[in-house]
Amino acid sequence: MTDTAIKPTPVESAIAPEISETPKAPAAETAPVVEAAPVVAEPVPAPVATPVAGAEPVSKAEGVTDAPAGAEKDKTPAAPELAPIAQLWKVAQENGHPEVWGVTLADPETHVPTQIVLQKYLNANDGDIAKAKDQLTKTLEWRAKTKPLELIKKAFTKAKFEGLGFVTVYAGEGEASTEPESKEVFTWNIYGGVKSIEETFGNLEEFIEWRVALMEIALQELSLSTATKPITAEYDPYKMFQVHDYKSISFLRQSPAVKSASGETIKVFAQNYPELLKEKFFVNVPAIMGFVYSFMKLFVAAKTIKKFHPMSNGGALALEFADSKVTGLGEKLPAEYGGKGGDLKALGKEPVLE
Ligand code: HEM
C-alpha cells in the first residue's frame, strides 16, 4: 500500500467491552478460497455431468466429487453423492426463493450465473458444504423477506441520503466486452458528507435499506446474470471495489446511531453478500480518528480485514490501481481521488431519491 496508509492506534482492548452488544460478523465476505473438500451427501440421483455450455468445465476440485471411498464394498451400491454445487442447488430449489443478486437461479450444470453464485457460498466457507448451505439458506430467507431488488426502485429521502452513496463502472478503452476483467465496479460511501447523524442513521431499517439498494445497484453493474465464465475456488473476477470517504467528517465521536448502523450493515453484508469484495479503501481518515479503524475491525472477520486499506490522503487513491487489468483505471477516477475522470455526482448512480 502507499505510504499514506495510516497505522491504527492500538486501543482495541480499551474499547473491546463496548462491542459486546453487536455480534461479530460471520467469516463470510472474504474467506480465503480453498479447494472444496469432497462431502458425503444423502443419497440422491446422480447429477448429469454435462459441461457448462460455452464455458470452461468446472473442475473436479470445486464441482464434482467422487463416490465415497468404500462405497463399492457395500452390497447395494450407494447412490453417488451430489457435487457440492449440486447440493447447494438442491438447497435453493427446496427453499424456493428464485433469485440471488439479480440472478434467476437455474441448474448450475448449464447456467453459469447460478454456478457463480453457489460457488461464492462455497468459497466463503472454505469449501465447508454444511456452512455454505446454512449461509445460502439464510440469504434466500433474507432476500425473500427484504426484497432487495425492489429497494432499487424505492425512493429514499433526499435530505437523509443525497450524495452519500454512488456506484461507478470503469471500462478500458475499446474493452467494452463481456469479459469480467474488462471493467471494474466501485461502490462509494461518502460518510464524510453526512450532514446529520440522527437524520441519516437514526432510522436503522431505512439506512440499511438504502445501503442494500446501493449494493444491489452495484450488483446490477457487475451483471452476474449475463456472466459467461464459471468461477472456481481460485479464480473469481466477479468482485467490486469499495471506498469509504470520511473527508470533513464533522463529528469526532462515534455516536450510538453510527455504531449500530455500521454494526448492522457489516452483519447483513457478511451474511448476504459473500465473496463480492475485491478491496476496500477508507480514505481521508483524519489521523485523530485512527482509533475508529481499530474499533471497526473488531466487528469484521479477520479474512475481510486483509482487504482493508485505510489512507489519510484520498488524493492518492488512484495510485492504488496501477495493476488493474482495466488500462489506466486510476486516471478514470474523479479528480479528488487523484484521477482525471468525472466526479461521482456526474458519473455515478445513486439509489432513487425524492
Ligand atoms: C464518524 C464517522 C463515520 C461514519 C458515519 C461511519 C460509517 C460507517 C458505516 C455506516 C459502516 C458500515 C459498512 C458500510 O456501509 O459499508 C462503516 C464501516 C466501517 N468503517 Fe466507518 N464510519 C465513520 C468513521 C470511520 C473511520 C474514521 C474509520 C477509519 C478508517 C472507519 C472505518 C470503518 C471500517 C473499517 C468499517 C467496516 C467496513 C466493512 O466491514 O466493510 N469508519 N462505517
Short mmCIF file of C-alpha atoms and ligand atoms in Angstrom, two decimals:
data_model
loop_
_atom_site.label_atom_id
_atom_site.label_comp_id
_atom_site.label_asym_id
_atom_site.label_seq_id
_atom_site.Cartn_x
_atom_site.Cartn_y
_atom_site.Cartn_z
CA MET A 1 0.00 0.00 0.00
CA THR A 2 1.05 3.58 -0.29
CA ASP A 3 2.86 5.45 2.39
CA THR A 4 -0.36 7.32 3.07
CA ALA A 5 -1.70 4.29 4.88
CA ILE A 6 -2.31 5.16 8.48
CA LYS A 7 -1.44 2.93 11.32
CA PRO A 8 -4.37 2.04 13.55
CA THR A 9 -3.93 3.13 17.11
CA PRO A 10 -3.66 0.18 19.48
CA VAL A 11 -6.76 0.87 21.54
CA GLU A 12 -8.68 -2.29 20.87
CA SER A 13 -8.52 -3.66 24.37
CA ALA A 14 -9.71 -0.36 25.81
CA ILE A 15 -12.86 -0.33 23.70
CA ALA A 16 -13.46 -4.05 23.40
CA PRO A 17 -16.20 -4.23 26.08
CA GLU A 18 -18.30 -1.76 24.09
CA ILE A 19 -18.86 -4.15 21.25
CA SER A 20 -20.49 -6.92 23.17
CA GLU A 21 -23.92 -5.65 22.12
CA THR A 22 -23.16 -6.26 18.46
CA PRO A 23 -22.45 -9.81 17.36
CA LYS A 24 -19.28 -10.44 15.37
CA ALA A 25 -19.95 -10.78 11.69
CA PRO A 26 -19.57 -14.29 10.31
CA ALA A 27 -16.42 -15.02 8.34
CA ALA A 28 -18.08 -14.66 5.00
CA GLU A 29 -17.23 -11.86 2.68
CA THR A 30 -13.61 -12.59 2.06
CA ALA A 31 -12.82 -16.03 3.28
CA PRO A 32 -9.67 -17.21 1.54
CA VAL A 33 -10.55 -19.50 -1.26
CA VAL A 34 -9.57 -23.09 -0.84
CA GLU A 35 -10.48 -26.18 -2.72
CA ALA A 36 -13.86 -27.55 -1.78
CA ALA A 37 -13.44 -30.76 0.17
CA PRO A 38 -15.41 -33.75 -1.06
CA VAL A 39 -18.51 -34.12 1.02
CA VAL A 40 -20.69 -37.13 1.56
CA ALA A 41 -24.28 -36.21 0.95
CA GLU A 42 -27.51 -38.03 1.45
CA PRO A 43 -28.28 -40.46 -1.40
CA VAL A 44 -29.86 -38.61 -4.27
CA PRO A 45 -29.93 -39.16 -8.02
CA ALA A 46 -26.63 -38.68 -9.77
CA PRO A 47 -26.08 -35.31 -11.40
CA VAL A 48 -25.91 -35.06 -15.14
CA ALA A 49 -22.25 -34.36 -15.76
CA THR A 50 -22.76 -32.11 -18.73
CA PRO A 51 -20.13 -29.40 -19.02
CA VAL A 52 -21.39 -25.83 -18.79
CA ALA A 53 -22.31 -24.74 -22.28
CA GLY A 54 -19.83 -22.37 -23.89
CA ALA A 55 -17.59 -22.25 -20.86
CA GLU A 56 -14.62 -23.95 -19.31
CA PRO A 57 -15.77 -27.04 -17.49
CA VAL A 58 -15.97 -26.74 -13.73
CA SER A 59 -13.00 -28.66 -12.43
CA LYS A 60 -13.45 -31.69 -10.27
CA ALA A 61 -11.99 -29.96 -7.23
CA GLU A 62 -14.74 -27.41 -6.91
CA GLY A 63 -17.58 -29.02 -8.78
CA VAL A 64 -17.59 -32.78 -8.85
CA THR A 65 -16.81 -35.29 -6.16
CA ASP A 66 -16.15 -38.98 -6.45
CA ALA A 67 -18.25 -41.65 -4.82
CA PRO A 68 -17.26 -42.04 -1.17
CA ALA A 69 -14.33 -44.34 -0.51
CA GLY A 70 -15.59 -47.78 0.40
CA ALA A 71 -18.97 -47.32 -1.25
CA GLU A 72 -18.22 -50.11 -3.70
CA LYS A 73 -17.76 -52.55 -0.81
CA ASP A 74 -21.45 -52.23 0.05
CA LYS A 75 -23.74 -54.88 -1.32
CA THR A 76 -26.23 -52.36 -2.58
CA PRO A 77 -24.24 -49.72 -4.40
CA ALA A 78 -24.75 -46.34 -2.71
CA ALA A 79 -26.21 -43.67 -4.90
CA PRO A 80 -23.43 -41.34 -5.96
CA GLU A 81 -23.28 -38.25 -3.84
CA LEU A 82 -24.07 -34.89 -5.30
CA ALA A 83 -21.27 -32.48 -6.03
CA PRO A 84 -21.13 -29.54 -3.60
CA ILE A 85 -22.55 -27.13 -6.16
CA ALA A 86 -25.38 -29.53 -6.94
CA GLN A 87 -26.09 -29.84 -3.22
CA LEU A 88 -26.37 -26.07 -2.94
CA TRP A 89 -28.67 -26.02 -5.96
CA LYS A 90 -30.87 -28.57 -4.19
CA VAL A 91 -30.96 -26.31 -1.12
CA ALA A 92 -32.03 -23.38 -3.29
CA GLN A 93 -34.72 -25.42 -5.00
CA GLU A 94 -36.06 -26.67 -1.70
CA ASN A 95 -36.10 -23.15 -0.30
CA GLY A 96 -38.00 -21.86 -3.31
CA HIS A 97 -36.82 -18.24 -3.37
CA PRO A 98 -35.93 -17.85 -7.05
CA GLU A 99 -33.15 -15.26 -7.18
CA VAL A 100 -29.89 -14.11 -5.65
CA TRP A 101 -28.12 -10.86 -6.64
CA GLY A 102 -30.31 -10.46 -9.73
CA VAL A 103 -29.57 -13.99 -10.94
CA THR A 104 -32.67 -16.10 -11.51
CA LEU A 105 -31.40 -19.41 -10.22
CA ALA A 106 -31.33 -22.37 -12.59
CA ASP A 107 -29.44 -25.65 -12.86
CA PRO A 108 -25.76 -24.71 -12.31
CA GLU A 109 -24.67 -27.51 -14.63
CA THR A 110 -25.82 -25.43 -17.54
CA HIS A 111 -26.37 -21.97 -16.06
CA VAL A 112 -23.11 -20.13 -15.40
CA PRO A 113 -24.59 -17.25 -13.34
CA THR A 114 -26.03 -19.75 -10.85
CA GLN A 115 -22.71 -21.64 -10.73
CA ILE A 116 -21.04 -18.33 -9.83
CA VAL A 117 -23.49 -17.53 -7.03
CA LEU A 118 -23.32 -21.00 -5.50
CA GLN A 119 -19.54 -21.29 -5.80
CA LYS A 120 -19.19 -18.00 -3.92
CA TYR A 121 -21.07 -19.52 -0.97
CA LEU A 122 -18.68 -22.46 -1.08
CA ASN A 123 -15.61 -20.23 -1.32
CA ALA A 124 -16.83 -18.01 1.51
CA ASN A 125 -16.95 -21.05 3.75
CA ASP A 126 -13.61 -22.57 2.76
CA GLY A 127 -15.44 -25.36 0.94
CA ASP A 128 -17.37 -26.39 4.07
CA ILE A 129 -20.62 -27.56 2.50
CA ALA A 130 -22.68 -27.54 5.71
CA LYS A 131 -21.74 -23.93 6.41
CA ALA A 132 -22.28 -22.96 2.78
CA LYS A 133 -25.77 -24.49 2.84
CA ASP A 134 -26.59 -22.66 6.03
CA GLN A 135 -25.39 -19.33 4.70
CA LEU A 136 -27.19 -19.79 1.39
CA THR A 137 -30.42 -20.69 3.18
CA LYS A 138 -30.16 -17.58 5.35
CA THR A 139 -29.52 -15.42 2.29
CA LEU A 140 -32.54 -16.86 0.49
CA GLU A 141 -34.72 -16.25 3.54
CA TRP A 142 -33.35 -12.73 3.92
CA ARG A 143 -33.91 -11.92 0.25
CA ALA A 144 -37.46 -13.28 0.36
CA LYS A 145 -38.15 -11.02 3.35
CA THR A 146 -36.18 -7.90 2.35
CA LYS A 147 -36.87 -7.97 -1.42
CA PRO A 148 -33.61 -6.18 -2.27
CA LEU A 149 -34.46 -5.84 -5.97
CA GLU A 150 -37.49 -3.76 -5.06
CA LEU A 151 -35.29 -1.48 -2.96
CA ILE A 152 -33.53 -0.42 -6.16
CA LYS A 153 -36.82 1.18 -7.23
CA LYS A 154 -37.71 2.59 -3.83
CA ALA A 155 -37.29 6.35 -3.33
CA PHE A 156 -35.25 7.40 -0.30
CA THR A 157 -35.42 10.80 1.39
CA LYS A 158 -33.07 13.24 -0.32
CA ALA A 159 -32.31 15.17 2.85
CA LYS A 160 -31.05 11.99 4.51
CA PHE A 161 -29.09 10.25 1.75
CA GLU A 162 -28.27 12.57 -1.14
CA GLY A 163 -24.62 12.47 -2.13
CA LEU A 164 -23.74 9.71 0.34
CA GLY A 165 -23.57 6.69 -1.95
CA PHE A 166 -22.61 6.10 -5.59
CA VAL A 167 -21.81 3.25 -7.93
CA THR A 168 -19.40 3.80 -10.80
CA VAL A 169 -18.15 1.46 -13.51
CA TYR A 170 -14.88 1.92 -15.37
CA ALA A 171 -14.06 0.02 -18.54
CA GLY A 172 -10.82 0.10 -20.52
CA GLU A 173 -10.63 1.86 -23.90
CA GLY A 174 -12.25 -0.34 -26.52
CA GLU A 175 -12.60 -3.01 -23.85
CA ALA A 176 -16.37 -2.93 -23.68
CA SER A 177 -16.55 -6.69 -23.96
CA THR A 178 -18.37 -9.14 -21.77
CA GLU A 179 -15.10 -10.22 -20.14
CA PRO A 180 -15.41 -9.62 -16.41
CA GLU A 181 -11.81 -8.39 -16.32
CA SER A 182 -12.60 -5.58 -18.76
CA LYS A 183 -14.42 -3.44 -16.20
CA GLU A 184 -14.28 -2.52 -12.54
CA VAL A 185 -17.30 -1.71 -10.40
CA PHE A 186 -16.91 0.65 -7.42
CA THR A 187 -19.29 1.48 -4.61
CA TRP A 188 -18.57 4.76 -2.85
CA ASN A 189 -19.82 5.66 0.60
CA ILE A 190 -19.23 9.32 1.30
CA TYR A 191 -19.88 9.10 5.02
CA GLY A 192 -17.89 12.32 5.49
CA GLY A 193 -20.80 14.01 3.70
CA VAL A 194 -23.37 13.08 6.32
CA LYS A 195 -24.99 16.31 7.49
CA SER A 196 -26.96 14.96 10.42
CA ILE A 197 -26.19 11.66 12.10
CA GLU A 198 -29.68 11.44 13.52
CA GLU A 199 -31.27 12.03 10.10
CA THR A 200 -29.14 9.51 8.19
CA PHE A 201 -28.58 6.78 10.76
CA GLY A 202 -31.44 7.41 13.20
CA ASN A 203 -33.85 5.04 11.47
CA LEU A 204 -31.72 1.90 11.23
CA GLU A 205 -34.09 -0.05 9.00
CA GLU A 206 -34.27 2.77 6.48
CA PHE A 207 -30.49 3.22 6.48
CA ILE A 208 -29.92 -0.49 5.87
CA GLU A 209 -32.47 -0.45 3.04
CA TRP A 210 -30.65 2.46 1.40
CA ARG A 211 -27.27 0.74 1.86
CA VAL A 212 -28.68 -2.50 0.41
CA ALA A 213 -30.15 -0.56 -2.55
CA LEU A 214 -26.67 0.81 -3.26
CA MET A 215 -25.19 -2.69 -3.14
CA GLU A 216 -27.85 -4.08 -5.45
CA ILE A 217 -27.18 -1.30 -7.98
CA ALA A 218 -23.52 -2.31 -7.88
CA LEU A 219 -24.51 -5.94 -8.41
CA GLN A 220 -26.56 -4.98 -11.44
CA GLU A 221 -23.44 -3.34 -12.85
CA LEU A 222 -21.44 -6.46 -12.08
CA SER A 223 -24.12 -8.19 -14.15
CA LEU A 224 -23.76 -11.72 -12.87
CA SER A 225 -26.93 -12.66 -14.75
CA THR A 226 -25.09 -12.33 -18.07
CA ALA A 227 -21.80 -13.84 -16.88
CA THR A 228 -20.27 -16.49 -19.09
CA LYS A 229 -17.18 -17.55 -17.15
CA PRO A 230 -17.65 -20.01 -14.30
CA ILE A 231 -15.60 -19.29 -11.20
CA THR A 232 -13.50 -21.69 -9.17
CA ALA A 233 -12.03 -21.71 -5.70
CA GLU A 234 -9.05 -19.79 -7.11
CA TYR A 235 -10.49 -17.76 -9.97
CA ASP A 236 -13.25 -15.23 -9.37
CA PRO A 237 -13.18 -11.91 -11.23
CA TYR A 238 -16.76 -11.04 -10.22
CA LYS A 239 -15.94 -8.73 -7.33
CA MET A 240 -16.03 -5.00 -6.71
CA PHE A 241 -14.02 -2.25 -5.06
CA GLN A 242 -15.50 -0.26 -2.20
CA VAL A 243 -14.45 3.15 -0.97
CA HIS A 244 -15.46 4.92 2.23
CA ASP A 245 -14.66 8.63 2.16
CA TYR A 246 -14.53 10.28 5.56
CA LYS A 247 -13.48 13.71 4.29
CA SER A 248 -14.55 16.58 6.52
CA ILE A 249 -16.47 14.46 8.96
CA SER A 250 -17.87 16.93 11.38
CA PHE A 251 -18.14 14.63 14.37
CA LEU A 252 -15.19 13.13 16.12
CA ARG A 253 -17.07 10.71 18.29
CA GLN A 254 -18.81 7.59 17.15
CA SER A 255 -22.41 8.12 18.19
CA PRO A 256 -24.61 5.17 19.17
CA ALA A 257 -26.55 5.67 15.91
CA VAL A 258 -23.37 5.27 13.83
CA LYS A 259 -22.27 2.29 15.89
CA SER A 260 -25.49 0.42 15.39
CA ALA A 261 -25.78 1.38 11.71
CA SER A 262 -22.24 0.25 10.93
CA GLY A 263 -22.51 -2.87 13.09
CA GLU A 264 -25.77 -3.94 11.48
CA THR A 265 -24.53 -3.19 7.94
CA ILE A 266 -21.41 -5.25 8.50
CA LYS A 267 -23.52 -8.15 9.78
CA VAL A 268 -26.08 -8.00 6.97
CA PHE A 269 -23.40 -7.75 4.31
CA ALA A 270 -21.19 -10.54 5.67
CA GLN A 271 -24.22 -12.82 5.72
CA ASN A 272 -25.86 -11.92 2.42
CA TYR A 273 -23.14 -10.68 0.07
CA PRO A 274 -20.19 -13.07 0.46
CA GLU A 275 -17.18 -13.02 -1.84
CA LEU A 276 -18.15 -9.81 -3.60
CA LEU A 277 -15.45 -7.52 -2.22
CA LYS A 278 -12.14 -7.16 -4.03
CA GLU A 279 -10.52 -4.46 -1.91
CA LYS A 280 -11.90 -1.75 0.37
CA PHE A 281 -10.32 1.70 0.84
CA PHE A 282 -11.04 4.07 3.71
CA VAL A 283 -9.85 7.47 2.52
CA ASN A 284 -9.47 10.87 4.12
CA VAL A 285 -9.41 9.28 7.53
CA PRO A 286 -8.32 12.05 9.89
CA ALA A 287 -5.29 10.90 11.86
CA ILE A 288 -7.16 11.64 15.06
CA MET A 289 -9.74 9.03 14.06
CA GLY A 290 -7.34 6.15 13.57
CA PHE A 291 -8.96 4.66 16.66
CA VAL A 292 -12.23 4.21 14.74
CA TYR A 293 -10.44 1.86 12.37
CA SER A 294 -9.25 -0.25 15.28
CA PHE A 295 -12.75 -0.22 16.67
CA MET A 296 -14.49 -1.16 13.40
CA LYS A 297 -12.10 -4.03 12.85
CA LEU A 298 -13.45 -5.68 15.98
CA PHE A 299 -16.70 -6.37 14.13
CA VAL A 300 -15.19 -7.71 10.97
CA ALA A 301 -13.93 -11.19 10.06
CA ALA A 302 -10.11 -11.38 10.02
CA LYS A 303 -10.12 -12.54 6.41
CA THR A 304 -12.06 -9.46 5.37
CA ILE A 305 -9.72 -7.11 7.22
CA LYS A 306 -6.87 -8.23 4.95
CA LYS A 307 -8.67 -6.43 2.13
CA PHE A 308 -8.94 -3.14 4.03
CA HIS A 309 -6.70 -0.18 3.31
CA PRO A 310 -7.01 2.93 5.45
CA MET A 311 -5.48 6.02 3.84
CA SER A 312 -5.18 9.53 5.19
CA ASN A 313 -4.99 11.13 1.73
CA GLY A 314 -7.90 10.50 -0.64
CA GLY A 315 -5.97 12.12 -3.49
CA ALA A 316 -3.61 9.13 -3.52
CA LEU A 317 -6.36 6.59 -4.17
CA ALA A 318 -5.75 6.49 -7.94
CA LEU A 319 -2.22 5.19 -7.35
CA GLU A 320 -3.62 2.01 -5.85
CA PHE A 321 -4.89 0.69 -9.18
CA ALA A 322 -1.69 0.55 -11.23
CA ASP A 323 -2.03 -3.24 -11.56
CA SER A 324 -5.64 -3.25 -12.74
CA LYS A 325 -6.48 -5.10 -15.93
CA VAL A 326 -8.55 -2.06 -16.87
CA THR A 327 -5.96 0.14 -18.54
CA GLY A 328 -5.50 3.48 -16.80
CA LEU A 329 -8.07 2.72 -14.12
CA GLY A 330 -6.56 5.21 -11.66
CA GLU A 331 -6.86 8.04 -14.21
CA LYS A 332 -10.52 7.31 -14.69
CA LEU A 333 -11.31 8.07 -11.05
CA PRO A 334 -12.64 11.50 -10.07
CA ALA A 335 -10.02 14.25 -9.67
CA GLU A 336 -10.44 14.37 -5.91
CA TYR A 337 -9.20 10.79 -5.75
CA GLY A 338 -6.18 11.50 -7.93
CA GLY A 339 -7.66 10.69 -11.33
CA LYS A 340 -8.80 12.76 -14.29
CA GLY A 341 -12.33 11.41 -14.60
CA GLY A 342 -15.70 12.98 -13.94
CA ASP A 343 -16.93 13.36 -10.40
CA LEU A 344 -19.24 10.94 -8.68
CA LYS A 345 -22.29 13.18 -8.98
CA ALA A 346 -21.86 13.30 -12.75
CA LEU A 347 -20.89 9.68 -13.40
CA GLY A 348 -22.22 7.69 -10.51
CA LYS A 349 -25.54 6.03 -9.92
CA GLU A 350 -27.31 6.71 -6.64
CA PRO A 351 -30.28 4.94 -5.10
CA VAL A 352 -33.52 6.72 -6.10
CA LEU A 353 -34.07 9.90 -4.08
CA GLU A 354 -37.16 12.05 -3.58
C1 HEM B 1 -17.57 9.05 12.32
C2 HEM B 1 -17.85 8.92 11.05
C3 HEM B 1 -18.11 7.57 10.46
C4 HEM B 1 -19.27 7.09 9.96
C5 HEM B 1 -20.59 7.82 9.88
C6 HEM B 1 -19.04 5.73 9.52
C7 HEM B 1 -19.98 4.89 8.95
C8 HEM B 1 -19.81 3.58 8.63
C9 HEM B 1 -20.84 2.67 8.22
C10 HEM B 1 -22.30 3.01 8.03
C11 HEM B 1 -20.28 1.46 8.03
C12 HEM B 1 -20.99 0.15 7.61
C13 HEM B 1 -20.40 -0.53 6.41
C14 HEM B 1 -20.68 0.08 5.06
O1 HEM B 1 -21.51 1.00 4.89
O2 HEM B 1 -20.05 -0.39 4.09
C15 HEM B 1 -18.88 1.60 8.35
C16 HEM B 1 -17.97 0.60 8.30
C17 HEM B 1 -16.64 0.75 8.56
N1 HEM B 1 -15.99 1.93 8.85
FE1 HEM B 1 -16.83 3.69 9.20
N2 HEM B 1 -17.73 5.41 9.74
C18 HEM B 1 -17.13 6.51 10.31
C19 HEM B 1 -15.82 6.65 10.63
C20 HEM B 1 -14.86 5.73 10.32
C21 HEM B 1 -13.45 5.97 10.43
C22 HEM B 1 -12.80 7.29 10.82
C23 HEM B 1 -12.84 4.82 10.07
C24 HEM B 1 -11.37 4.61 10.00
C25 HEM B 1 -10.81 4.10 8.95
C26 HEM B 1 -13.88 3.84 9.74
C27 HEM B 1 -13.68 2.55 9.33
C28 HEM B 1 -14.67 1.65 9.04
C29 HEM B 1 -14.46 0.23 8.84
C30 HEM B 1 -13.12 -0.49 8.91
C31 HEM B 1 -15.70 -0.34 8.54
C32 HEM B 1 -16.01 -1.81 8.25
C33 HEM B 1 -16.27 -1.93 6.79
C34 HEM B 1 -16.74 -3.28 6.28
O3 HEM B 1 -16.91 -4.24 7.04
O4 HEM B 1 -16.90 -3.40 5.07
N3 HEM B 1 -15.08 4.45 9.89
N4 HEM B 1 -18.62 2.90 8.69
#
